[in-house]
Amino acid sequence: MQRTHSTTTRRSLLRQVALAAILCSIVAVPASGAQRSAESGLLRALETASLLVVGEIEEVTPLLHVGYAAHLSVERRLLGKGDASRMKGQSVEFVWEEASARIPPRLSAGQRVVVALEAGPTASIWKQRIPDPTRRAALRSLAANGQGYLQGVSAGALGALEHYLALTQAARRGEAGATYLSQLAAAAPPRLALDAVLRLKDEPKLVASLTPSAGNALIAAMLRSDADATARMALQLVEQERPAVMLPLLEAKIGNSGVDAPAALLAARAALQGGLSGDLEEQLMESGSDEQRTTAARWAKGPEAGGRLRNAMLRDRSPAVREAALLRLAHIEGLTAASDLLQGLEDREPSVQYAAARALASFGAEALPDLRRAIDRGSPQASKAAVVAITLMSDPEARTALEELASDHEDPAVRALARISLGRPLDEEH
């Protein structure tokens, strides 16, 4: 019985360590990488559709095995071959599939939509769903795996989309493309708006082509309350690419508002200026708004910045503020802040722990002595985060350190986590 209990306990420990390792791997990805998601495929579907039309759904018919067919009364053709004027009033039938019978169909009668359509399906299941070969031959499929549609498109966004699609491929990569993409970011439904910002972000020529008009549209995108991901990505674009055209536009928009200006605009301006002014930084750090304090922590600079960041990192109630303060402190002070960053490994919030791990890992082999001390003397959670920090290093000394931890460390959890990091079996023993 004792042996069975011991074996069960050991397996339980290994499972816990394995889970911790997986979580570490996920959380320890740098924030910039986590934010850099690919386009959803919607913009690409709109650009490449064999037929792109605006119209009203007349009816939706359920088919076998979670298939659906819809008839659309065409109001306007935006893209596709043929006489656009002759399509008005025509009925187009298209199909798609849902993932489960428990999921209601994504489209319903009476909706006014933009749909991107491609050639009809060829899988044999559609012969069962629609036995009539004539009807089946006329079918089209909803593009982008059923995601190629838009609801609630304003007249302004529809106009920007139509103008963008009318551009040549070369023009889409220039000033006109940047302008219409920025307008879509500001006014299109969230899925298309986010794709528009991602397209701008991924094309340096587009960012370089931003005009004041496009810049003001990006500011509007940063202020969207109905599309959080779009607003965050628009801000990230400005912070990372720092287009010069934005600074005078931000100055004009912020004006004399000071601390009362939207935090996103203050952050964008700080990125272009290399940080916040001392007075504004202090006011934002003392704000009751988590967003304002996060902005202050992300862009603190000057002689008082170190003290303010250390205080925020250790005492602020918001994990986002503590993480931002930790990363900014690492950025402006480097390895000299290692002893403070080690305290981040003890934070109660996993995102802050692993931000500390990433920051310490960025210093390379020079941080190894501090991380070894954290492994030996820190809490269990700090020990695991410190092992993750070593795992993130590319230095050969880090590999050696992991080998030593995997073989010799007295804590079985540390040994197991080091083995996982090295790609070894969990229960390996020497």
CSV table of C-alpha atoms in Angstrom, one decimal:
chain,number,residue,atom,x,y,z
A,1,MET,CA,0.0,0.0,0.0
A,2,GLN,CA,2.8,2.4,0.9
A,3,ARG,CA,4.5,1.8,-2.4
A,4,THR,CA,1.3,2.3,-4.3
A,5,HIS,CA,0.6,5.6,-2.5
A,6,SER,CA,4.2,6.7,-3.2
A,7,THR,CA,3.8,5.9,-6.9
A,8,THR,CA,0.5,7.7,-7.1
A,9,THR,CA,1.9,10.8,-5.3
A,10,ARG,CA,4.9,10.8,-7.6
A,11,ARG,CA,2.7,10.6,-10.7
A,12,SER,CA,0.5,13.4,-9.3
A,13,LEU,CA,3.6,15.6,-8.8
A,14,LEU,CA,4.8,14.9,-12.4
A,15,ARG,CA,1.3,15.8,-13.8
A,16,GLN,CA,1.4,19.0,-11.8
A,17,VAL,CA,4.8,19.9,-13.1
A,18,ALA,CA,3.9,19.0,-16.6
A,19,LEU,CA,0.9,21.3,-16.4
A,20,ALA,CA,3.0,24.1,-14.9
A,21,ALA,CA,5.5,23.7,-17.7
A,22,ILE,CA,2.8,24.0,-20.4
A,23,LEU,CA,1.4,27.1,-18.7
A,24,CYS,CA,4.8,28.5,-18.4
A,25,SER,CA,5.4,28.0,-22.1
A,26,ILE,CA,2.2,29.7,-23.0
A,27,VAL,CA,2.5,32.7,-20.7
A,28,ALA,CA,6.1,33.2,-21.2
A,29,VAL,CA,5.7,34.2,-24.9
A,30,PRO,CA,6.6,37.8,-25.2
A,31,ALA,CA,3.7,40.2,-25.3
A,32,SER,CA,4.6,41.5,-28.7
A,33,GLY,CA,4.4,38.0,-30.1
A,34,ALA,CA,1.1,37.3,-28.4
A,35,GLN,CA,-0.4,40.4,-29.9
A,36,ARG,CA,0.9,39.8,-33.4
A,37,SER,CA,-2.0,37.7,-34.7
A,38,ALA,CA,-2.4,37.1,-38.4
A,39,GLU,CA,-5.3,38.6,-40.3
A,40,SER,CA,-8.5,36.6,-39.9
A,41,GLY,CA,-8.8,36.1,-43.6
A,42,LEU,CA,-11.8,38.3,-44.0
A,43,LEU,CA,-10.0,41.2,-45.8
A,44,ARG,CA,-8.2,38.7,-48.0
A,45,ALA,CA,-11.6,37.0,-48.8
A,46,LEU,CA,-13.1,40.3,-49.8
A,47,GLU,CA,-10.1,41.1,-52.0
A,48,THR,CA,-10.1,37.8,-53.8
A,49,ALA,CA,-13.8,36.8,-53.9
A,50,SER,CA,-15.1,35.7,-57.3
A,51,LEU,CA,-18.2,37.6,-56.4
A,52,LEU,CA,-18.7,40.3,-53.7
A,53,VAL,CA,-22.2,41.7,-53.3
A,54,VAL,CA,-24.3,43.7,-50.9
A,55,GLY,CA,-27.8,42.5,-50.3
A,56,GLU,CA,-30.6,41.2,-48.0
A,57,ILE,CA,-30.9,37.6,-46.9
A,58,GLU,CA,-34.3,36.3,-48.1
A,59,GLU,CA,-34.3,32.9,-46.5
A,60,VAL,CA,-32.0,30.4,-44.8
A,61,THR,CA,-32.6,26.7,-45.2
A,62,PRO,CA,-31.1,24.0,-43.0
A,63,LEU,CA,-29.5,21.1,-44.8
A,64,LEU,CA,-28.2,17.7,-43.7
A,65,HIS,CA,-25.3,17.5,-41.2
A,66,VAL,CA,-25.1,21.1,-40.2
A,67,GLY,CA,-25.2,22.5,-43.7
A,68,TYR,CA,-27.1,25.7,-44.6
A,69,ALA,CA,-28.2,27.4,-47.8
A,70,ALA,CA,-29.2,31.1,-48.1
A,71,HIS,CA,-30.8,33.1,-50.8
A,72,LEU,CA,-29.5,36.7,-51.1
A,73,SER,CA,-31.4,39.5,-53.0
A,74,VAL,CA,-28.6,41.5,-54.5
A,75,GLU,CA,-28.6,45.3,-54.1
A,76,ARG,CA,-25.1,46.0,-55.4
A,77,ARG,CA,-22.1,44.2,-56.8
A,78,LEU,CA,-18.8,45.3,-55.4
A,79,LEU,CA,-16.5,42.8,-57.1
A,80,GLY,CA,-16.8,40.2,-59.8
A,81,LYS,CA,-17.3,39.6,-63.5
A,82,GLY,CA,-20.3,40.6,-65.5
A,83,ASP,CA,-22.6,43.6,-65.7
A,84,ALA,CA,-23.0,45.0,-62.2
A,85,SER,CA,-26.3,46.8,-63.1
A,86,ARG,CA,-27.9,43.5,-64.3
A,87,MET,CA,-27.2,41.8,-60.9
A,88,LYS,CA,-29.4,44.2,-59.0
A,89,GLY,CA,-32.5,42.3,-57.8
A,90,GLN,CA,-31.1,38.9,-58.7
A,91,SER,CA,-31.2,36.1,-56.1
A,92,VAL,CA,-27.9,34.3,-55.4
A,93,GLU,CA,-27.8,31.1,-53.5
A,94,PHE,CA,-24.8,30.2,-51.3
A,95,VAL,CA,-24.0,27.6,-48.7
A,96,TRP,CA,-21.8,27.0,-45.6
A,97,GLU,CA,-21.4,24.7,-42.7
A,98,GLU,CA,-21.6,25.3,-38.9
A,99,ALA,CA,-19.4,23.4,-36.5
A,100,SER,CA,-22.2,21.9,-34.5
A,101,ALA,CA,-26.0,21.4,-34.7
A,102,ARG,CA,-26.1,23.3,-31.4
A,103,ILE,CA,-24.8,26.5,-33.1
A,104,PRO,CA,-27.5,28.6,-34.7
A,105,PRO,CA,-26.8,29.6,-38.3
A,106,ARG,CA,-24.7,32.7,-38.6
A,107,LEU,CA,-27.1,34.4,-41.0
A,108,SER,CA,-30.8,34.8,-40.9
A,109,ALA,CA,-33.6,36.2,-43.1
A,110,GLY,CA,-33.9,40.0,-43.1
A,111,GLN,CA,-30.2,40.7,-42.5
A,112,ARG,CA,-28.5,43.2,-44.8
A,113,VAL,CA,-25.0,41.9,-45.4
A,114,VAL,CA,-21.9,42.1,-47.6
A,115,VAL,CA,-20.9,38.5,-48.7
A,116,ALA,CA,-17.8,37.2,-50.3
A,117,LEU,CA,-18.6,34.2,-52.5
A,118,GLU,CA,-16.4,31.6,-54.2
A,119,ALA,CA,-17.0,28.5,-56.3
A,120,GLY,CA,-19.6,26.1,-54.9
A,121,PRO,CA,-18.6,23.1,-52.8
A,122,THR,CA,-17.5,19.8,-54.5
A,123,ALA,CA,-17.5,17.4,-51.5
A,124,SER,CA,-19.7,14.4,-52.0
A,125,ILE,CA,-21.8,15.3,-48.9
A,126,TRP,CA,-23.4,18.2,-50.9
A,127,LYS,CA,-24.9,15.7,-53.3
A,128,GLN,CA,-26.9,14.4,-50.3
A,129,ARG,CA,-27.7,17.9,-49.1
A,130,ILE,CA,-28.8,19.2,-52.5
A,131,PRO,CA,-29.7,16.3,-54.8
A,132,ASP,CA,-30.8,18.5,-57.7
A,133,PRO,CA,-27.7,18.8,-60.0
A,134,THR,CA,-28.9,22.0,-61.7
A,135,ARG,CA,-29.4,23.7,-58.4
A,136,ARG,CA,-26.1,22.4,-57.1
A,137,ALA,CA,-24.2,23.6,-60.2
A,138,ALA,CA,-25.4,27.2,-59.5
A,139,LEU,CA,-24.4,27.2,-55.9
A,140,ARG,CA,-21.7,29.4,-54.4
A,141,SER,CA,-19.8,29.0,-51.1
A,142,LEU,CA,-19.4,31.6,-48.4
A,143,ALA,CA,-15.7,32.5,-48.6
A,144,ALA,CA,-13.0,32.3,-45.8
A,145,ASN,CA,-14.5,29.0,-44.4
A,146,GLY,CA,-17.8,30.6,-43.8
A,147,GLN,CA,-16.4,33.8,-42.3
A,148,GLY,CA,-16.6,35.9,-45.5
A,149,TYR,CA,-19.5,38.1,-44.6
A,150,LEU,CA,-20.1,41.5,-42.9
A,151,GLN,CA,-23.1,42.8,-41.1
A,152,GLY,CA,-23.9,46.3,-39.9
A,153,VAL,CA,-21.6,48.0,-42.4
A,154,SER,CA,-22.0,51.8,-42.4
A,155,ALA,CA,-22.2,53.8,-45.6
A,156,GLY,CA,-18.8,55.3,-44.9
A,157,ALA,CA,-17.2,52.0,-44.3
A,158,LEU,CA,-18.8,50.5,-47.4
A,159,GLY,CA,-17.6,53.4,-49.5
A,160,ALA,CA,-14.1,53.0,-48.2
A,161,LEU,CA,-14.2,49.2,-48.9
A,162,GLU,CA,-15.5,49.8,-52.4
A,163,HIS,CA,-12.8,52.4,-53.2
A,164,TYR,CA,-10.1,50.1,-51.7
A,165,LEU,CA,-11.2,47.2,-53.8
A,166,ALA,CA,-11.2,49.3,-57.0
A,167,LEU,CA,-7.5,50.0,-56.5
A,168,THR,CA,-4.8,48.2,-58.4
A,169,GLN,CA,-2.5,45.9,-56.5
A,170,ALA,CA,0.2,48.5,-56.6
A,171,ALA,CA,-2.1,51.3,-55.4
A,172,ARG,CA,-3.2,49.2,-52.5
A,173,ARG,CA,0.4,49.2,-51.3
A,174,GLY,CA,0.7,53.0,-51.5
A,175,GLU,CA,-0.9,56.2,-50.2
A,176,ALA,CA,-4.4,55.4,-51.4
A,177,GLY,CA,-4.3,51.9,-49.9
A,178,ALA,CA,-3.1,53.3,-46.6
A,179,THR,CA,-5.9,55.9,-46.6
A,180,TYR,CA,-8.7,53.5,-47.2
A,181,LEU,CA,-7.3,50.8,-44.8
A,182,SER,CA,-7.1,53.5,-42.1
A,183,GLN,CA,-10.7,54.5,-42.8
A,184,LEU,CA,-11.8,50.9,-42.5
A,185,ALA,CA,-9.9,50.6,-39.2
A,186,ALA,CA,-11.9,53.6,-38.0
A,187,ALA,CA,-15.4,52.7,-39.2
A,188,ALA,CA,-15.7,49.1,-40.4
A,189,PRO,CA,-17.2,46.3,-38.3
A,190,PRO,CA,-14.6,44.9,-35.8
A,191,ARG,CA,-13.4,41.9,-37.8
A,192,LEU,CA,-12.7,43.9,-40.9
A,193,ALA,CA,-11.3,46.8,-38.9
A,194,LEU,CA,-8.8,44.6,-37.2
A,195,ASP,CA,-7.7,43.0,-40.5
A,196,ALA,CA,-7.2,46.5,-41.9
A,197,VAL,CA,-4.9,47.5,-39.0
A,198,LEU,CA,-3.0,44.3,-39.3
A,199,ARG,CA,-2.5,44.8,-43.0
A,200,LEU,CA,-1.1,48.3,-42.3
A,201,LYS,CA,1.2,46.9,-39.6
A,202,ASP,CA,2.6,44.2,-41.8
A,203,GLU,CA,3.4,46.4,-44.7
A,204,PRO,CA,6.1,49.0,-44.0
A,205,LYS,CA,5.4,50.8,-47.3
A,206,LEU,CA,1.8,51.4,-46.1
A,207,VAL,CA,3.0,53.0,-42.8
A,208,ALA,CA,5.4,55.1,-44.7
A,209,SER,CA,2.6,56.3,-46.9
A,210,LEU,CA,0.3,57.5,-44.2
A,211,THR,CA,-1.1,61.0,-44.8
A,212,PRO,CA,-2.6,63.3,-42.2
A,213,SER,CA,-6.0,62.2,-43.3
A,214,ALA,CA,-5.1,58.5,-42.8
A,215,GLY,CA,-3.4,59.4,-39.5
A,216,ASN,CA,-6.5,61.0,-38.1
A,217,ALA,CA,-8.4,57.9,-39.1
A,218,LEU,CA,-5.9,55.8,-37.1
A,219,ILE,CA,-6.5,58.1,-34.1
A,220,ALA,CA,-10.2,57.4,-34.5
A,221,ALA,CA,-9.4,53.6,-34.6
A,222,MET,CA,-7.4,54.0,-31.4
A,223,LEU,CA,-10.4,55.5,-29.7
A,224,ARG,CA,-13.0,52.9,-30.8
A,225,SER,CA,-15.0,51.6,-27.8
A,226,ASP,CA,-16.8,49.0,-29.9
A,227,ALA,CA,-13.7,47.2,-31.1
A,228,ASP,CA,-11.1,46.8,-28.4
A,229,ALA,CA,-8.8,44.6,-30.4
A,230,THR,CA,-8.7,47.1,-33.2
A,231,ALA,CA,-8.0,49.9,-30.8
A,232,ARG,CA,-5.2,48.1,-29.1
A,233,MET,CA,-3.6,47.1,-32.4
A,234,ALA,CA,-3.9,50.6,-33.8
A,235,LEU,CA,-2.0,51.9,-30.8
A,236,GLN,CA,0.6,49.1,-31.1
A,237,LEU,CA,1.1,50.1,-34.7
A,238,VAL,CA,1.9,53.7,-33.8
A,239,GLU,CA,4.1,52.7,-30.9
A,240,GLN,CA,6.1,50.2,-32.9
A,241,GLU,CA,6.4,51.9,-36.3
A,242,ARG,CA,6.3,55.5,-35.0
A,243,PRO,CA,5.2,57.2,-38.2
A,244,ALA,CA,6.3,60.9,-38.0
A,245,VAL,CA,3.0,62.1,-39.5
A,246,MET,CA,1.2,61.1,-36.2
A,247,LEU,CA,2.9,63.5,-33.7
A,248,PRO,CA,1.4,66.8,-34.8
A,249,LEU,CA,-2.0,65.1,-35.2
A,250,LEU,CA,-1.8,63.7,-31.7
A,251,GLU,CA,-0.6,67.0,-30.3
A,252,ALA,CA,-3.7,68.7,-31.9
A,253,LYS,CA,-6.1,66.0,-30.6
A,254,ILE,CA,-4.7,66.1,-27.1
A,255,GLY,CA,-4.4,69.9,-27.0
A,256,ASN,CA,-4.5,71.2,-23.4
A,257,SER,CA,-6.3,68.1,-22.0
A,258,GLY,CA,-3.3,66.8,-20.2
A,259,VAL,CA,-4.1,63.9,-17.9
A,260,ASP,CA,-7.8,64.1,-19.1
A,261,ALA,CA,-6.9,63.0,-22.6
A,262,PRO,CA,-7.6,59.4,-23.6
A,263,ALA,CA,-4.8,57.2,-22.3
A,264,ALA,CA,-4.3,55.6,-25.8
A,265,LEU,CA,-3.4,59.0,-27.3
A,266,LEU,CA,-1.0,59.9,-24.4
A,267,ALA,CA,0.7,56.5,-24.9
A,268,ALA,CA,1.0,57.0,-28.7
A,269,ARG,CA,2.5,60.5,-28.2
A,270,ALA,CA,4.8,59.2,-25.5
A,271,ALA,CA,6.1,56.5,-27.9
A,272,LEU,CA,6.8,59.2,-30.5
A,273,GLN,CA,8.6,61.4,-28.0
A,274,GLY,CA,10.4,58.6,-26.1
A,275,GLY,CA,8.4,58.9,-22.9
A,276,LEU,CA,6.1,61.1,-20.8
A,277,SER,CA,6.9,64.5,-19.3
A,278,GLY,CA,7.7,64.4,-15.6
A,279,ASP,CA,4.5,66.2,-14.5
A,280,LEU,CA,2.2,64.2,-16.7
A,281,GLU,CA,3.9,60.9,-15.6
A,282,GLU,CA,3.4,61.7,-12.0
A,283,GLN,CA,-0.3,62.6,-12.5
A,284,LEU,CA,-0.9,59.4,-14.4
A,285,MET,CA,0.9,57.3,-11.8
A,286,GLU,CA,-1.4,58.7,-9.1
A,287,SER,CA,-4.6,58.2,-11.2
A,288,GLY,CA,-7.4,56.0,-10.0
A,289,SER,CA,-7.6,54.6,-13.6
A,290,ASP,CA,-5.7,51.4,-14.2
A,291,GLU,CA,-5.4,52.3,-17.9
A,292,GLN,CA,-3.8,55.7,-17.0
A,293,ARG,CA,-1.4,54.1,-14.5
A,294,THR,CA,-0.5,51.4,-17.1
A,295,THR,CA,0.3,54.2,-19.6
A,296,ALA,CA,2.5,55.9,-17.1
A,297,ALA,CA,4.3,52.7,-16.3
A,298,ARG,CA,4.9,51.8,-19.9
A,299,TRP,CA,6.4,55.2,-20.8
A,300,ALA,CA,8.0,56.5,-17.6
A,301,LYS,CA,11.4,58.3,-18.1
A,302,GLY,CA,13.6,60.8,-16.3
A,303,PRO,CA,15.2,60.9,-12.9
A,304,GLU,CA,12.1,59.9,-10.9
A,305,ALA,CA,11.1,57.0,-13.2
A,306,GLY,CA,13.1,54.3,-11.4
A,307,GLY,CA,11.5,54.9,-8.0
A,308,ARG,CA,8.0,55.2,-9.4
A,309,LEU,CA,8.4,52.0,-11.4
A,310,ARG,CA,9.7,50.0,-8.4
A,311,ASN,CA,6.8,51.2,-6.3
A,312,ALA,CA,4.3,50.4,-9.0
A,313,MET,CA,5.8,47.0,-9.6
A,314,LEU,CA,5.6,46.0,-6.0
A,315,ARG,CA,2.4,47.8,-4.8
A,316,ASP,CA,0.0,48.6,-7.5
A,317,ARG,CA,-3.3,46.7,-7.3
A,318,SER,CA,-3.5,46.1,-11.1
A,319,PRO,CA,-1.5,43.2,-12.6
A,320,ALA,CA,-1.3,45.2,-15.9
A,321,VAL,CA,0.4,48.1,-14.1
A,322,ARG,CA,2.8,45.8,-12.3
A,323,GLU,CA,3.8,44.1,-15.5
A,324,ALA,CA,4.2,47.3,-17.4
A,325,ALA,CA,6.3,48.8,-14.6
A,326,LEU,CA,8.5,45.7,-14.5
A,327,LEU,CA,9.1,45.6,-18.2
A,328,ARG,CA,9.8,49.4,-18.4
A,329,LEU,CA,12.3,49.1,-15.5
A,330,ALA,CA,14.1,46.3,-17.3
A,331,HIS,CA,14.2,48.4,-20.4
A,332,ILE,CA,15.6,51.6,-18.9
A,333,GLU,CA,17.9,50.1,-16.2
A,334,GLY,CA,18.9,46.7,-17.7
A,335,LEU,CA,20.7,44.2,-15.6
A,336,THR,CA,21.2,46.7,-12.7
A,337,ALA,CA,17.5,46.2,-11.9
A,338,ALA,CA,17.8,42.4,-11.7
A,339,SER,CA,17.3,42.2,-7.9
A,340,ASP,CA,14.0,44.1,-8.3
A,341,LEU,CA,12.9,42.0,-11.3
A,342,LEU,CA,13.5,38.9,-9.2
A,343,GLN,CA,10.8,40.1,-6.9
A,344,GLY,CA,8.4,39.9,-9.9
A,345,LEU,CA,8.9,36.2,-9.9
A,346,GLU,CA,7.1,36.2,-6.5
A,347,ASP,CA,4.1,38.1,-7.8
A,348,ARG,CA,0.7,36.6,-7.1
A,349,GLU,CA,-0.3,37.0,-10.8
A,350,PRO,CA,1.2,34.5,-13.3
A,351,SER,CA,1.4,37.1,-16.1
A,352,VAL,CA,3.6,39.3,-13.9
A,353,GLN,CA,5.8,36.3,-12.9
A,354,TYR,CA,6.5,35.4,-16.5
A,355,ALA,CA,7.0,39.0,-17.6
A,356,ALA,CA,9.8,39.0,-15.0
A,357,ALA,CA,11.1,35.7,-16.4
A,358,ARG,CA,11.1,37.2,-19.9
A,359,ALA,CA,12.9,40.3,-18.8
A,360,LEU,CA,15.5,38.4,-16.9
A,361,ALA,CA,16.0,36.0,-19.8
A,362,SER,CA,16.7,39.0,-22.1
A,363,PHE,CA,19.9,39.8,-20.1
A,364,GLY,CA,21.4,36.4,-21.1
A,365,ALA,CA,24.0,34.5,-19.2
A,366,GLU,CA,24.8,37.5,-16.9
A,367,ALA,CA,21.4,36.9,-15.1
A,368,LEU,CA,22.1,33.2,-14.4
A,369,PRO,CA,23.6,33.7,-10.9
A,370,ASP,CA,20.5,35.7,-9.9
A,371,LEU,CA,18.2,33.1,-11.4
A,372,ARG,CA,20.0,30.2,-9.6
A,373,ARG,CA,19.6,32.0,-6.3
A,374,ALA,CA,15.8,32.4,-7.0
A,375,ILE,CA,15.6,28.7,-7.8
A,376,ASP,CA,17.3,27.8,-4.6
A,377,ARG,CA,15.8,30.3,-2.2
A,378,GLY,CA,12.6,31.5,-3.7
A,379,SER,CA,9.0,30.3,-3.4
A,380,PRO,CA,8.0,27.2,-5.5
A,381,GLN,CA,6.3,29.5,-8.0
A,382,ALA,CA,9.4,31.7,-8.2
A,383,SER,CA,11.6,28.7,-8.7
A,384,LYS,CA,9.5,27.4,-11.6
A,385,ALA,CA,9.4,30.9,-13.2
A,386,ALA,CA,13.2,31.2,-12.9
A,387,VAL,CA,13.7,27.8,-14.6
A,388,VAL,CA,11.5,29.1,-17.4
A,389,ALA,CA,13.6,32.3,-17.6
A,390,ILE,CA,16.7,30.1,-18.1
A,391,THR,CA,14.8,28.0,-20.7
A,392,LEU,CA,14.2,31.2,-22.7
A,393,MET,CA,17.8,32.0,-23.0
A,394,SER,CA,19.8,31.1,-26.1
A,395,ASP,CA,23.2,31.1,-24.4
A,396,PRO,CA,25.2,27.9,-24.1
A,397,GLU,CA,25.6,28.6,-20.4
A,398,ALA,CA,21.9,28.4,-20.0
A,399,ARG,CA,21.8,24.9,-21.5
A,400,THR,CA,24.5,23.9,-19.1
A,401,ALA,CA,22.6,25.3,-16.2
A,402,LEU,CA,19.5,23.4,-17.2
A,403,GLU,CA,21.5,20.2,-17.5
A,404,GLU,CA,22.8,20.7,-13.9
A,405,LEU,CA,19.3,21.5,-12.6
A,406,ALA,CA,17.8,18.4,-14.4
A,407,SER,CA,20.5,16.1,-12.9
A,408,ASP,CA,21.4,17.5,-9.5
A,409,HIS,CA,18.8,19.9,-8.0
A,410,GLU,CA,17.3,18.7,-4.7
A,411,ASP,CA,13.7,19.8,-5.6
A,412,PRO,CA,12.1,17.1,-7.8
A,413,ALA,CA,9.7,19.8,-9.3
A,414,VAL,CA,12.7,21.8,-10.5
A,415,ARG,CA,14.4,18.7,-11.8
A,416,ALA,CA,11.3,17.7,-13.7
A,417,LEU,CA,10.7,21.2,-15.2
A,418,ALA,CA,14.3,21.4,-16.3
A,419,ARG,CA,14.0,18.0,-18.0
A,420,ILE,CA,10.9,19.1,-19.8
A,421,SER,CA,12.8,22.2,-21.0
A,422,LEU,CA,15.5,19.9,-22.3
A,423,GLY,CA,13.0,17.7,-24.0
A,424,ARG,CA,13.7,14.7,-21.7
A,425,PRO,CA,11.3,12.3,-20.2
A,426,LEU,CA,9.7,13.5,-16.9
A,427,ASP,CA,10.7,10.4,-14.9
A,428,GLU,CA,14.3,10.3,-16.1
A,429,GLU,CA,16.7,9.5,-13.4
A,430,HIS,CA,20.5,9.2,-13.3
